[in-house]
Coordinates of N, CA and C in Angstrom, one line a residue:
Q11 N -230.6 -167.2 -155.1 CA -229.2 -167.6 -155.3 C -229.0 -167.7 -156.8
Q12 N -227.9 -167.1 -157.3 CA -227.6 -167.1 -158.7 C -227.0 -168.4 -159.1
P13 N -227.2 -168.9 -160.3 CA -226.5 -170.1 -160.8 C -225.0 -170.0 -160.8
A14 N -224.4 -171.1 -160.6 CA -222.9 -171.1 -160.5 C -222.2 -171.0 -161.8
A15 N -220.9 -170.7 -161.8 CA -220.1 -170.6 -163.0 C -219.8 -171.9 -163.6
S16 N -219.5 -171.8 -164.9 CA -219.1 -173.0 -165.7 C -217.8 -173.5 -165.3
S17 N -217.5 -174.8 -165.5 CA -216.3 -175.4 -165.1 C -215.3 -175.2 -166.3
H18 N -214.1 -175.8 -166.1 CA -213.1 -175.6 -167.2 C -213.6 -176.1 -168.5
S19 N -213.2 -175.4 -169.6 CA -213.9 -175.5 -170.8 C -212.9 -175.8 -172.0
Q20 N -213.5 -176.2 -173.1 CA -212.7 -176.4 -174.3 C -212.4 -175.1 -174.9
E21 N -211.1 -174.9 -175.4 CA -210.7 -173.7 -176.0 C -210.0 -174.0 -177.3
V22 N -210.1 -173.1 -178.3 CA -209.4 -173.3 -179.5 C -208.8 -171.9 -179.9
L23 N -207.5 -171.9 -180.1 CA -206.8 -170.7 -180.5 C -207.2 -170.3 -182.0
R24 N -207.5 -169.1 -182.2 CA -207.8 -168.6 -183.5 C -206.5 -168.4 -184.3
A25 N -206.6 -168.5 -185.6 CA -205.4 -168.4 -186.4 C -204.7 -167.0 -186.2
P26 N -203.4 -167.0 -186.0 CA -202.7 -165.7 -185.8 C -203.1 -164.6 -186.8
S27 N -203.4 -165.0 -188.0 CA -203.7 -164.0 -189.0 C -204.9 -163.2 -188.7
L28 N -205.8 -163.7 -187.8 CA -207.0 -163.0 -187.5 C -206.8 -162.1 -186.3
L29 N -205.6 -162.1 -185.7 CA -205.4 -161.3 -184.5 C -204.6 -160.0 -184.8
T30 N -205.0 -159.0 -184.1 CA -204.2 -157.8 -184.1 C -203.4 -157.7 -182.8
P31 N -202.1 -157.9 -182.8 CA -201.3 -158.0 -181.6 C -201.4 -156.7 -180.8
A32 N -201.6 -156.9 -179.5 CA -201.6 -155.8 -178.5 C -200.3 -155.7 -177.9
P33 N -199.9 -154.5 -177.3 CA -198.6 -154.4 -176.7 C -198.4 -155.5 -175.6
G34 N -197.3 -156.2 -175.6 CA -197.1 -157.2 -174.6 C -197.8 -158.5 -174.9
S35 N -198.5 -158.6 -176.0 CA -199.3 -159.8 -176.3 C -198.4 -161.0 -176.5
V36 N -199.0 -162.2 -176.3 CA -198.3 -163.5 -176.7 C -198.9 -164.0 -177.9
H37 N -198.1 -164.2 -179.0 CA -198.6 -164.8 -180.2 C -197.7 -165.9 -180.7
L38 N -198.1 -167.1 -180.9 CA -197.3 -168.2 -181.3 C -197.8 -168.7 -182.7
S39 N -196.9 -169.2 -183.5 CA -197.4 -169.7 -184.7 C -198.2 -171.0 -184.5
R40 N -199.1 -171.3 -185.5 CA -199.9 -172.4 -185.3 C -199.2 -173.7 -185.2
E41 N -197.9 -173.7 -185.7 CA -197.1 -174.9 -185.6 C -196.8 -175.3 -184.2
M42 N -196.8 -174.3 -183.3 CA -196.4 -174.5 -181.9 C -197.6 -175.1 -181.1
E43 N -198.8 -174.9 -181.6 CA -200.0 -175.2 -180.8 C -200.5 -176.6 -181.1
W44 N -201.0 -177.3 -180.1 CA -201.6 -178.6 -180.2 C -200.7 -179.7 -180.6
R45 N -199.4 -179.5 -180.4 CA -198.4 -180.5 -180.8 C -197.5 -180.9 -179.6
C46 N -197.8 -180.4 -178.5 CA -196.9 -180.7 -177.3 C -197.4 -182.0 -176.6
H47 N -197.4 -183.1 -177.3 CA -197.8 -184.3 -176.7 C -196.7 -185.0 -176.0
G48 N -197.0 -186.0 -175.2 CA -196.0 -186.8 -174.6 C -196.5 -188.2 -174.2
Q49 N -195.6 -189.1 -173.9 CA -195.9 -190.5 -173.5 C -196.1 -190.5 -172.0
S50 N -195.6 -189.5 -171.3 CA -195.7 -189.4 -169.8 C -195.9 -187.9 -169.5
N51 N -196.2 -187.7 -168.2 CA -196.3 -186.3 -167.8 C -195.1 -185.5 -168.0
S52 N -193.9 -186.1 -167.7 CA -192.7 -185.4 -167.9 C -192.4 -185.1 -169.4
D53 N -192.8 -186.1 -170.3 CA -192.6 -185.9 -171.7 C -193.5 -184.7 -172.2
M54 N -194.7 -184.6 -171.7 CA -195.6 -183.6 -172.1 C -195.1 -182.2 -171.7
V55 N -194.6 -182.1 -170.4 CA -194.1 -180.8 -169.9 C -192.9 -180.4 -170.7
H56 N -192.0 -181.3 -171.0 CA -190.8 -181.0 -171.7 C -191.1 -180.6 -173.2
A57 N -192.2 -181.2 -173.7 CA -192.6 -180.8 -175.1 C -193.1 -179.4 -175.1
L58 N -193.8 -179.0 -174.0 CA -194.3 -177.6 -173.9 C -193.1 -176.6 -173.8
I59 N -192.1 -177.0 -173.1 CA -190.9 -176.2 -173.0 C -190.2 -176.1 -174.3
R60 N -189.9 -177.2 -175.0 CA -189.3 -177.2 -176.3 C -190.0 -176.4 -177.3
G61 N -191.3 -176.4 -177.3 CA -192.2 -175.7 -178.2 C -192.2 -174.2 -177.9
G62 N -191.6 -173.8 -176.8 CA -191.6 -172.4 -176.5 C -192.9 -171.9 -175.9
V63 N -193.8 -172.9 -175.6 CA -195.1 -172.5 -175.0 C -195.0 -172.2 -173.5
L64 N -194.3 -173.1 -172.8 CA -194.1 -172.9 -171.3 C -192.7 -172.4 -171.1
K65 N -192.7 -171.1 -170.6 CA -191.5 -170.4 -170.4 C -191.1 -170.3 -168.9
S66 N -192.1 -170.4 -168.0 CA -191.8 -170.2 -166.6 C -191.2 -171.5 -166.1
K67 N -190.0 -171.4 -165.5 CA -189.3 -172.5 -164.9 C -190.1 -173.0 -163.7
R68 N -190.7 -172.1 -162.9 CA -191.5 -172.5 -161.7 C -192.8 -173.2 -162.2
G69 N -193.4 -172.7 -163.3 CA -194.6 -173.3 -163.8 C -194.3 -174.7 -164.3
A70 N -193.1 -174.9 -165.0 CA -192.8 -176.2 -165.5 C -192.6 -177.2 -164.3
Q71 N -191.9 -176.7 -163.3 CA -191.7 -177.6 -162.1 C -193.0 -178.0 -161.5
A72 N -193.9 -177.1 -161.4 CA -195.2 -177.4 -160.8 C -196.0 -178.4 -161.6
M73 N -195.9 -178.2 -163.0 CA -196.6 -179.2 -163.8 C -196.0 -180.6 -163.7
L74 N -194.7 -180.6 -163.5 CA -194.0 -181.9 -163.3 C -194.4 -182.6 -162.0
E75 N -194.8 -181.8 -161.1 CA -195.2 -182.3 -159.8 C -196.7 -182.8 -159.7
V76 N -197.5 -182.5 -160.7 CA -198.9 -182.8 -160.8 C -199.2 -183.6 -162.0
D77 N -199.4 -184.9 -161.9 CA -199.6 -185.8 -163.0 C -201.0 -185.6 -163.6
R78 N -201.0 -185.1 -164.8 CA -202.3 -184.8 -165.4 C -203.2 -186.0 -165.5
S79 N -202.6 -187.2 -165.6 CA -203.5 -188.4 -165.7 C -204.4 -188.7 -164.5
L80 N -204.1 -188.1 -163.4 CA -205.0 -188.2 -162.2 C -206.3 -187.5 -162.4
F81 N -206.3 -186.5 -163.3 CA -207.4 -185.6 -163.4 C -208.3 -185.8 -164.6
V82 N -208.0 -186.8 -165.4 CA -208.8 -187.1 -166.6 C -209.6 -188.4 -166.5
L83 N -210.6 -188.6 -167.3 CA -211.4 -189.8 -167.3 C -210.7 -190.9 -168.0
D84 N -210.0 -190.6 -169.1 CA -209.3 -191.6 -169.9 C -207.8 -191.4 -169.8
S85 N -207.1 -192.1 -169.0 CA -205.7 -191.8 -168.8 C -204.8 -192.1 -170.0
G86 N -205.4 -192.9 -171.0 CA -204.7 -193.1 -172.2 C -204.5 -191.9 -173.1
F87 N -205.2 -190.9 -172.8 CA -205.1 -189.6 -173.6 C -204.6 -188.5 -172.7
A88 N -204.2 -188.8 -171.5 CA -203.9 -187.7 -170.5 C -202.8 -186.7 -171.0
Y89 N -201.9 -187.2 -171.8 CA -200.7 -186.4 -172.2 C -200.8 -185.8 -173.6
E90 N -202.0 -185.9 -174.2 CA -202.3 -185.3 -175.5 C -202.5 -183.8 -175.3
D91 N -202.0 -183.0 -176.2 CA -202.1 -181.6 -176.1 C -203.5 -181.1 -176.7
S92 N -204.5 -181.6 -176.0 CA -205.9 -181.2 -176.4 C -206.7 -181.3 -175.2
P93 N -207.9 -180.6 -175.2 CA -208.8 -180.7 -174.1 C -209.3 -182.2 -174.0
Q94 N -209.6 -182.6 -172.7 CA -210.2 -184.0 -172.5 C -211.5 -183.9 -171.7
S95 N -212.4 -184.7 -172.1 CA -213.7 -184.6 -171.4 C -213.5 -185.1 -170.0
I96 N -214.2 -184.4 -169.0 CA -214.2 -184.9 -167.7 C -215.7 -185.1 -167.2
G97 N -216.6 -185.2 -168.2 CA -218.0 -185.5 -167.9 C -218.7 -184.2 -167.6
C98 N -220.0 -184.3 -167.5 CA -220.9 -183.1 -167.1 C -220.7 -182.0 -168.1
N99 N -220.5 -182.4 -169.4 CA -220.2 -181.4 -170.5 C -219.1 -180.4 -170.2
A100 N -218.1 -180.9 -169.4 CA -217.0 -180.1 -169.1 C -215.7 -180.8 -169.6
T101 N -214.6 -180.0 -169.7 CA -213.3 -180.6 -170.1 C -212.2 -180.0 -169.2
I102 N -211.1 -180.8 -169.2 CA -209.8 -180.2 -168.7 C -209.2 -179.6 -169.9
S103 N -208.7 -178.3 -169.7 CA -208.2 -177.6 -170.8 C -206.9 -178.3 -171.4
A104 N -206.6 -177.9 -172.6 CA -205.4 -178.4 -173.3 C -204.1 -178.0 -172.5
P105 N -203.1 -178.8 -172.4 CA -201.9 -178.4 -171.7 C -201.3 -177.1 -172.1
H106 N -201.3 -176.8 -173.5 CA -200.7 -175.6 -173.9 C -201.5 -174.3 -173.4
M107 N -202.8 -174.5 -173.1 CA -203.5 -173.3 -172.5 C -203.2 -173.2 -171.1
H108 N -203.0 -174.3 -170.4 CA -202.6 -174.2 -169.0 C -201.2 -173.6 -168.9
A109 N -200.3 -173.9 -169.8 CA -199.0 -173.4 -169.8 C -199.1 -171.8 -170.1
H110 N -199.9 -171.4 -171.0 CA -200.0 -169.9 -171.3 C -200.5 -169.2 -170.0
C111 N -201.5 -169.8 -169.3 CA -202.0 -169.1 -168.1 C -201.0 -169.1 -167.0
L112 N -200.3 -170.2 -166.8 CA -199.2 -170.2 -165.8 C -198.2 -169.2 -166.1
D113 N -197.8 -169.0 -167.3 CA -196.8 -168.0 -167.6 C -197.3 -166.6 -167.3
L114 N -198.5 -166.4 -167.6 CA -199.1 -165.0 -167.4 C -199.3 -164.7 -165.9
L115 N -199.6 -165.8 -165.1 CA -199.8 -165.6 -163.7 C -198.6 -165.8 -162.8
E116 N -197.5 -166.3 -163.4 CA -196.3 -166.7 -162.6 C -195.8 -165.6 -161.7
P117 N -195.7 -164.3 -162.1 CA -195.2 -163.3 -161.2 C -196.0 -163.1 -159.9
H118 N -197.3 -163.6 -160.0 CA -198.2 -163.5 -158.8 C -198.4 -164.8 -158.1
L119 N -197.6 -165.8 -158.4 CA -197.8 -167.1 -157.8 C -196.6 -167.5 -157.0
G120 N -196.0 -166.5 -156.3 CA -194.9 -166.8 -155.4 C -195.3 -167.5 -154.2
P121 N -194.3 -168.1 -153.4 CA -194.6 -168.7 -152.2 C -195.4 -167.8 -151.2
G122 N -196.4 -168.4 -150.7 CA -197.3 -167.6 -149.8 C -198.4 -166.9 -150.4
A123 N -198.5 -166.9 -151.8 CA -199.6 -166.2 -152.5 C -200.9 -166.8 -152.3
S124 N -202.0 -166.0 -152.5 CA -203.4 -166.5 -152.4 C -204.0 -166.5 -153.8
V125 N -204.6 -167.6 -154.2 CA -205.1 -167.8 -155.6 C -206.5 -168.3 -155.6
L126 N -207.3 -167.8 -156.6 CA -208.6 -168.2 -156.8 C -208.7 -168.8 -158.3
D127 N -209.2 -170.0 -158.4 CA -209.4 -170.7 -159.7 C -210.9 -170.8 -159.9
V128 N -211.5 -170.0 -160.8 CA -212.9 -170.0 -161.1 C -213.2 -171.0 -162.2
G129 N -214.2 -171.9 -161.9 CA -214.5 -173.0 -162.8 C -213.4 -174.0 -162.8
S130 N -213.1 -174.5 -161.6 CA -211.9 -175.3 -161.4 C -212.0 -176.7 -162.0
G131 N -213.2 -177.1 -162.4 CA -213.4 -178.3 -163.2 C -212.7 -179.5 -162.6
S132 N -211.7 -180.0 -163.3 CA -211.0 -181.3 -162.9 C -210.2 -181.0 -161.6
G133 N -209.9 -179.8 -161.3 CA -209.0 -179.5 -160.2 C -207.6 -179.5 -160.5
Y134 N -207.2 -179.9 -161.7 CA -205.8 -180.0 -162.1 C -205.0 -178.6 -161.9
L135 N -205.6 -177.6 -162.5 CA -204.8 -176.3 -162.4 C -204.8 -175.7 -161.0
A136 N -205.8 -176.0 -160.2 CA -205.8 -175.5 -158.8 C -204.7 -176.2 -158.1
V137 N -204.4 -177.5 -158.4 CA -203.4 -178.2 -157.7 C -202.0 -177.7 -158.2
V138 N -201.9 -177.4 -159.5 CA -200.6 -176.8 -160.0 C -200.4 -175.5 -159.4
F139 N -201.4 -174.7 -159.2 CA -201.2 -173.4 -158.5 C -200.7 -173.7 -157.1
A140 N -201.3 -174.7 -156.4 CA -200.8 -175.0 -155.0 C -199.4 -175.4 -155.0
A141 N -198.9 -176.1 -156.0 CA -197.5 -176.4 -156.1 C -196.6 -175.2 -156.2
M142 N -197.1 -174.2 -156.8 CA -196.3 -172.9 -157.0 C -196.3 -172.1 -155.7
V143 N -197.5 -172.0 -155.1 CA -197.5 -171.1 -153.9 C -197.0 -171.7 -152.6
G144 N -197.0 -173.1 -152.6 CA -196.5 -173.8 -151.5 C -197.4 -173.8 -150.3
K145 N -196.9 -174.4 -149.2 CA -197.7 -174.6 -148.0 C -198.0 -173.3 -147.2
E146 N -197.2 -172.3 -147.6 CA -197.4 -171.0 -147.0 C -198.6 -170.2 -147.7
G147 N -198.9 -170.7 -148.9 CA -199.9 -170.0 -149.6 C -201.3 -170.7 -149.5
R148 N -202.3 -170.2 -150.3 CA -203.6 -170.7 -150.2 C -204.2 -170.7 -151.6
V149 N -204.9 -171.8 -152.0 CA -205.6 -171.8 -153.3 C -207.0 -172.3 -153.1
V150 N -207.9 -171.5 -153.7 CA -209.3 -171.9 -153.7 C -209.8 -172.2 -155.1
G151 N -210.3 -173.4 -155.3 CA -211.0 -173.7 -156.6 C -212.5 -173.7 -156.4
I152 N -213.2 -173.0 -157.2 CA -214.6 -173.0 -157.1 C -215.3 -173.5 -158.4
E153 N -216.2 -174.4 -158.2 CA -216.8 -175.2 -159.3 C -218.3 -175.5 -159.0
H154 N -219.2 -175.3 -160.0 CA -220.6 -175.4 -159.6 C -221.2 -176.8 -159.7
I155 N -220.4 -177.8 -160.2 CA -221.0 -179.2 -160.3 C -220.3 -180.0 -159.2
Q156 N -221.1 -180.5 -158.3 CA -220.6 -181.2 -157.1 C -219.8 -182.5 -157.5
E157 N -220.3 -183.1 -158.5 CA -219.6 -184.4 -159.0 C -218.1 -184.0 -159.3
L158 N -217.9 -182.9 -160.0 CA -216.5 -182.5 -160.4 C -215.7 -182.1 -159.2
V159 N -216.4 -181.4 -158.2 CA -215.7 -181.0 -157.0 C -215.2 -182.3 -156.3
S160 N -216.1 -183.3 -156.1 CA -215.7 -184.5 -155.4 C -214.6 -185.2 -156.1
R161 N -214.6 -185.3 -157.4 CA -213.6 -186.0 -158.1 C -212.2 -185.2 -158.1
S162 N -212.3 -183.9 -158.1 CA -211.1 -183.1 -157.9 C -210.4 -183.3 -156.6
I163 N -211.2 -183.4 -155.5 CA -210.6 -183.7 -154.2 C -210.0 -185.0 -154.2
Q164 N -210.7 -186.0 -154.7 CA -210.2 -187.4 -154.7 C -208.9 -187.5 -155.5
A165 N -208.8 -186.8 -156.6 CA -207.6 -186.8 -157.4 C -206.4 -186.1 -156.7
S166 N -206.7 -185.0 -156.1 CA -205.6 -184.2 -155.4 C -205.1 -185.0 -154.2
Q167 N -206.0 -185.8 -153.6 CA -205.5 -186.5 -152.4 C -204.6 -187.7 -152.7
Q168 N -204.4 -188.0 -154.0 CA -203.5 -189.0 -154.4 C -202.0 -188.4 -154.5
I169 N -201.9 -187.1 -154.3 CA -200.6 -186.5 -154.3 C -200.3 -186.1 -152.8
T170 N -199.2 -186.6 -152.2 CA -199.0 -186.5 -150.8 C -199.1 -185.0 -150.3
W171 N -198.3 -184.2 -151.0 CA -198.3 -182.8 -150.5 C -199.6 -182.1 -150.7
A172 N -200.3 -182.4 -151.8 CA -201.6 -181.8 -152.1 C -202.6 -182.3 -151.0
K173 N -202.6 -183.5 -150.6 CA -203.4 -184.0 -149.6 C -203.2 -183.3 -148.3
E174 N -201.9 -183.0 -148.0 CA -201.5 -182.3 -146.8 C -202.1 -180.9 -146.8
M175 N -202.0 -180.2 -148.0 CA -202.5 -178.9 -148.1 C -204.1 -178.9 -148.0
T176 N -204.7 -179.9 -148.6 CA -206.2 -180.0 -148.5 C -206.6 -180.2 -147.0
D177 N -205.9 -181.1 -146.3 CA -206.2 -181.4 -144.9 C -206.0 -180.1 -144.0
S178 N -205.1 -179.3 -144.4 CA -204.8 -178.1 -143.6 C -205.6 -176.9 -144.0
G179 N -206.4 -177.1 -145.1 CA -207.2 -176.0 -145.6 C -206.5 -175.0 -146.5
Q180 N -205.3 -175.3 -146.8 CA -204.5 -174.4 -147.7 C -204.9 -174.6 -149.2
L181 N -205.4 -175.8 -149.5 CA -206.0 -176.1 -150.8 C -207.5 -176.4 -150.6
L182 N -208.3 -175.6 -151.1 CA -209.8 -175.7 -150.9 C -210.5 -175.8 -152.2
I183 N -211.2 -176.9 -152.5 CA -212.0 -177.0 -153.7 C -213.4 -177.2 -153.3
L184 N -214.3 -176.3 -153.7 CA -215.7 -176.3 -153.2 C -216.7 -175.9 -154.3
Q185 N -217.9 -176.2 -154.0 CA -219.0 -175.9 -154.9 C -219.5 -174.5 -154.7
G186 N -219.7 -173.8 -155.7 CA -220.2 -172.4 -155.5 C -220.3 -171.7 -156.8
D187 N -220.8 -170.4 -156.8 CA -221.0 -169.6 -157.9 C -219.7 -168.8 -158.2
G188 N -218.9 -169.3 -159.1 CA -217.6 -168.7 -159.3 C -217.7 -167.3 -159.9
R189 N -218.8 -166.9 -160.6 CA -218.9 -165.6 -161.1 C -218.9 -164.5 -160.0
Q190 N -219.2 -165.0 -158.8 CA -219.2 -164.1 -157.6 C -217.9 -164.2 -156.9
G191 N -217.0 -165.0 -157.4 CA -215.7 -165.1 -156.7 C -215.9 -166.0 -155.4
Y192 N -215.0 -165.8 -154.5 CA -215.2 -166.4 -153.2 C -214.7 -165.5 -152.1
A193 N -215.6 -164.6 -151.6 CA -215.3 -163.5 -150.7 C -214.6 -164.0 -149.5
P194 N -214.9 -165.1 -148.9 CA -214.2 -165.5 -147.6 C -212.7 -165.7 -147.8
G195 N -212.3 -166.0 -149.0 CA -210.8 -166.2 -149.2 C -210.1 -164.9 -149.7
A196 N -210.9 -163.9 -150.0 CA -210.3 -162.7 -150.6 C -209.5 -161.9 -149.6
P197 N -208.6 -161.0 -150.1 CA -208.3 -160.7 -151.5 C -207.2 -161.7 -152.0
Y198 N -207.1 -161.8 -153.3 CA -206.3 -162.8 -154.0 C -205.2 -162.1 -154.8
D199 N -204.0 -162.7 -154.8 CA -202.9 -162.2 -155.6 C -203.1 -162.5 -157.1
A200 N -203.8 -163.7 -157.3 CA -204.0 -164.1 -158.7 C -205.4 -164.8 -158.8
I201 N -206.1 -164.5 -159.9 CA -207.4 -165.1 -160.2 C -207.3 -165.6 -161.6
H202 N -207.7 -166.9 -161.8 CA -207.8 -167.5 -163.1 C -209.2 -167.9 -163.3
V203 N -209.7 -167.7 -164.6 CA -211.1 -168.1 -164.9 C -211.0 -169.0 -166.1
G204 N -211.7 -170.1 -166.1 CA -211.6 -171.1 -167.1 C -212.8 -171.2 -168.1
A205 N -213.6 -170.1 -168.2 CA -214.7 -170.0 -169.1 C -214.9 -168.6 -169.5
A206 N -215.5 -168.3 -170.7 CA -215.6 -167.0 -171.2 C -216.8 -166.2 -170.6
A207 N -216.5 -165.0 -170.1 CA -217.5 -164.1 -169.5 C -217.8 -163.1 -170.6
P208 N -219.1 -162.6 -170.6 CA -219.4 -161.5 -171.6 C -218.7 -160.2 -171.3
H209 N -218.2 -160.1 -170.0 CA -217.4 -158.9 -169.6 C -216.7 -159.3 -168.4
V210 N -215.8 -158.5 -167.9 CA -215.0 -158.9 -166.7 C -215.9 -158.6 -165.5
P211 N -216.2 -159.7 -164.7 CA -217.0 -159.5 -163.6 C -216.4 -158.6 -162.5
A212 N -217.2 -157.7 -162.0 CA -216.7 -156.7 -161.0 C -216.4 -157.5 -159.7
A213 N -217.1 -158.5 -159.4 CA -216.9 -159.3 -158.2 C -215.5 -159.8 -158.2
L214 N -214.9 -160.2 -159.3 CA -213.6 -160.8 -159.4 C -212.5 -159.7 -159.2
T215 N -212.7 -158.6 -159.9 CA -211.7 -157.5 -159.8 C -211.7 -156.9 -158.4
D216 N -212.9 -156.9 -157.8 CA -213.0 -156.4 -156.4 C -212.2 -157.3 -155.4
Q217 N -212.1 -158.6 -155.8 CA -211.5 -159.5 -154.8 C -210.0 -159.6 -155.1
L218 N -209.4 -158.9 -156.1 CA -208.0 -158.9 -156.3 C -207.3 -158.0 -155.3
K219 N -206.2 -158.4 -154.8 CA -205.3 -157.5 -154.0 C -204.8 -156.4 -154.8
P220 N -204.5 -155.3 -154.2 CA -203.7 -154.2 -155.0 C -202.4 -154.9 -155.5
G221 N -202.2 -154.7 -156.8 CA -201.0 -155.3 -157.4 C -201.3 -156.7 -158.0
G222 N -202.6 -157.2 -157.8 CA -202.9 -158.5 -158.2 C -203.3 -158.6 -159.7
R223 N -203.4 -159.8 -160.2 CA -203.7 -160.1 -161.6 C -204.8 -161.1 -161.8
L224 N -205.7 -160.8 -162.8 CA -206.8 -161.7 -163.2 C -206.5 -162.1 -164.7
V225 N -206.6 -163.4 -165.0 CA -206.5 -163.9 -166.3 C -207.9 -164.5 -166.7
I226 N -208.5 -164.0 -167.7 CA -209.9 -164.4 -168.0 C -210.2 -164.3 -169.5
P227 N -210.9 -165.3 -170.1 CA -211.4 -165.1 -171.4 C -212.7 -164.3 -171.4
V228 N -212.8 -163.4 -172.4 CA -214.0 -162.5 -172.4 C -214.5 -162.5 -173.9
G229 N -215.8 -162.6 -174.0 CA -216.4 -162.5 -175.3 C -217.7 -163.3 -175.4
A230 N -218.4 -163.2 -176.5 CA -219.7 -163.8 -176.7 C -219.6 -165.3 -176.9
E231 N -220.6 -166.0 -176.4 CA -220.7 -167.4 -176.6 C -220.7 -167.7 -178.1
G232 N -219.7 -168.5 -178.6 CA -219.6 -168.9 -180.0 C -219.1 -167.8 -180.9
G233 N -218.7 -166.6 -180.3 CA -218.2 -165.5 -181.1 C -216.8 -165.2 -180.8
I234 N -216.4 -164.0 -181.1 CA -215.0 -163.5 -180.9 C -214.7 -163.4 -179.4
Q235 N -213.7 -164.1 -179.0 CA -213.3 -164.0 -177.6 C -211.8 -163.7 -177.5
E236 N -211.4 -163.1 -176.5 CA -210.0 -162.8 -176.2 C -209.6 -163.2 -174.8
L237 N -208.4 -163.7 -174.6 CA -207.8 -163.9 -173.3 C -207.3 -162.6 -172.8
L238 N -207.8 -162.1 -171.7 CA -207.4 -160.9 -171.2 C -206.6 -161.0 -169.9
V239 N -205.6 -160.1 -169.7 CA -204.9 -159.9 -168.4 C -205.4 -158.6 -167.8
V240 N -205.9 -158.7 -166.6 CA -206.4 -157.5 -165.9 C -205.5 -157.3 -164.6
D241 N -204.8 -156.2 -164.6 CA -203.9 -155.9 -163.4 C -204.5 -154.8 -162.6
K242 N -204.5 -155.0 -161.3 CA -204.9 -153.9 -160.3 C -203.7 -153.1 -159.9
S243 N -203.8 -151.8 -159.9 CA -202.7 -151.0 -159.5 C -202.3 -151.2 -158.0
G244 N -201.1 -150.8 -157.7 CA -200.5 -151.0 -156.4 C -201.3 -150.4 -155.3
D245 N -202.0 -149.2 -155.6 CA -202.8 -148.6 -154.6 C -204.3 -149.1 -154.7
G246 N -204.6 -150.0 -155.6 CA -205.9 -150.6 -155.7 C -206.9 -149.7 -156.3
A247 N -206.5 -148.6 -156.9 CA -207.5 -147.6 -157.4 C -207.8 -147.8 -158.9
H248 N -206.9 -148.5 -159.6 CA -207.1 -148.6 -161.0 C -206.9 -150.0 -161.5
L249 N -207.6 -150.3 -162.7 CA -207.4 -151.5 -163.4 C -206.8 -151.3 -164.8
Q250 N -205.8 -152.1 -165.2 CA -205.3 -152.0 -166.5 C -205.5 -153.3 -167.2
Q251 N -206.0 -153.3 -168.4 CA -206.4 -154.5 -169.1 C -205.7 -154.6 -170.5
R252 N -205.2 -155.8 -170.8 CA -204.6 -156.0 -172.2 C -205.1 -157.3 -172.7
K253 N -205.2 -157.4 -174.1 CA -205.5 -158.6 -174.8 C -204.3 -159.4 -175.0
V254 N -204.4 -160.7 -174.9 CA -203.2 -161.6 -175.0 C -203.3 -162.4 -176.3
M255 N -204.4 -163.1 -176.5 CA -204.6 -163.9 -177.7 C -206.1 -164.2 -177.9
G256 N -206.4 -164.5 -179.1 CA -207.8 -165.0 -179.4 C -208.0 -166.4 -179.0
V257 N -209.1 -166.7 -178.4 CA -209.5 -168.0 -177.9 C -210.9 -168.3 -178.2
M258 N -211.3 -169.5 -177.9 CA -212.7 -169.9 -178.0 C -213.0 -170.8 -176.8
Y259 N -213.8 -170.3 -175.8 CA -214.2 -171.1 -174.6 C -215.7 -171.2 -174.6
V260 N -216.2 -172.2 -173.8 CA -217.6 -172.2 -173.5 C -217.9 -171.1 -172.5
P261 N -219.1 -170.7 -172.4 CA -219.4 -169.5 -171.6 C -219.4 -169.7 -170.1
L262 N -219.1 -168.7 -169.4 CA -219.2 -168.6 -167.9 C -220.7 -168.5 -167.7
T263 N -221.3 -169.6 -167.3 CA -222.8 -169.6 -167.3 C -223.3 -170.4 -166.2
S264 N -224.6 -170.7 -166.2 CA -225.3 -171.4 -165.2 C -225.1 -172.9 -165.4
M265 N -225.2 -173.7 -164.3 CA -225.1 -175.1 -164.4 C -226.2 -175.7 -165.4
D266 N -227.4 -175.1 -165.3 CA -228.5 -175.6 -166.2 C -228.1 -175.4 -167.7
H267 N -227.6 -174.3 -168.0 CA -227.2 -174.0 -169.4 C -226.1 -174.9 -169.8
Q268 N -225.1 -175.2 -169.0 CA -224.0 -176.1 -169.3 C -224.5 -177.5 -169.6
L269 N -225.4 -178.0 -168.7 CA -225.9 -179.4 -168.8 C -227.0 -179.6 -169.8
A270 N -227.6 -178.5 -170.4 CA -228.7 -178.6 -171.3 C -228.3 -179.3 -172.6

């Protein structure tokens, strides 16, 4: 059995001057990043909207429905626009990175959609995805550290509708090797990955539906990394890939490497 994938990770945007924009890329000035703080969950979400970081109205509504403080260890810093430690050498990503990924995936997160969150970590983003796809949809979060899986489930059960989706099996957070995806739930309309892979894993693109989308950071550990969007053609025969922005994530790796 192969080691499981890393959980949600800390990320740092590289300065825009270091990036060469690709067609359709998202590039924001440094002034917009890391400043979308709030005193409450609502404050934080509206700061993301005002800063031009969160553009999707459905994504904003979903973030309003999922209080970030339930998914962090120190609720006093829950609404800071920065990654927060969740233990096990893992973090919950900064709100602005969640906002970017929601915007990129939003066209594939309609009611009834099927979603895979690789390296689900705190479980926060998996629950936000669940808010977007609704009770007709299905969300799988896969995380290799059982302690984080257990805490994710406990947090999600504090939200009435998320508990109902968990109890019905429409929201599933489990321990496993995220690099291999989760074949029993495939195919997926949308796949999100929260740690940097050296290349796009074939197992994940294989599990995309025709017309589906994968958002994944790719690059060397500690080196140059890019957030990529990978789209599968409507007939399922082709993949189209584009770079969105420079990022820095911990690697999609084994549990032993993460905890070392």
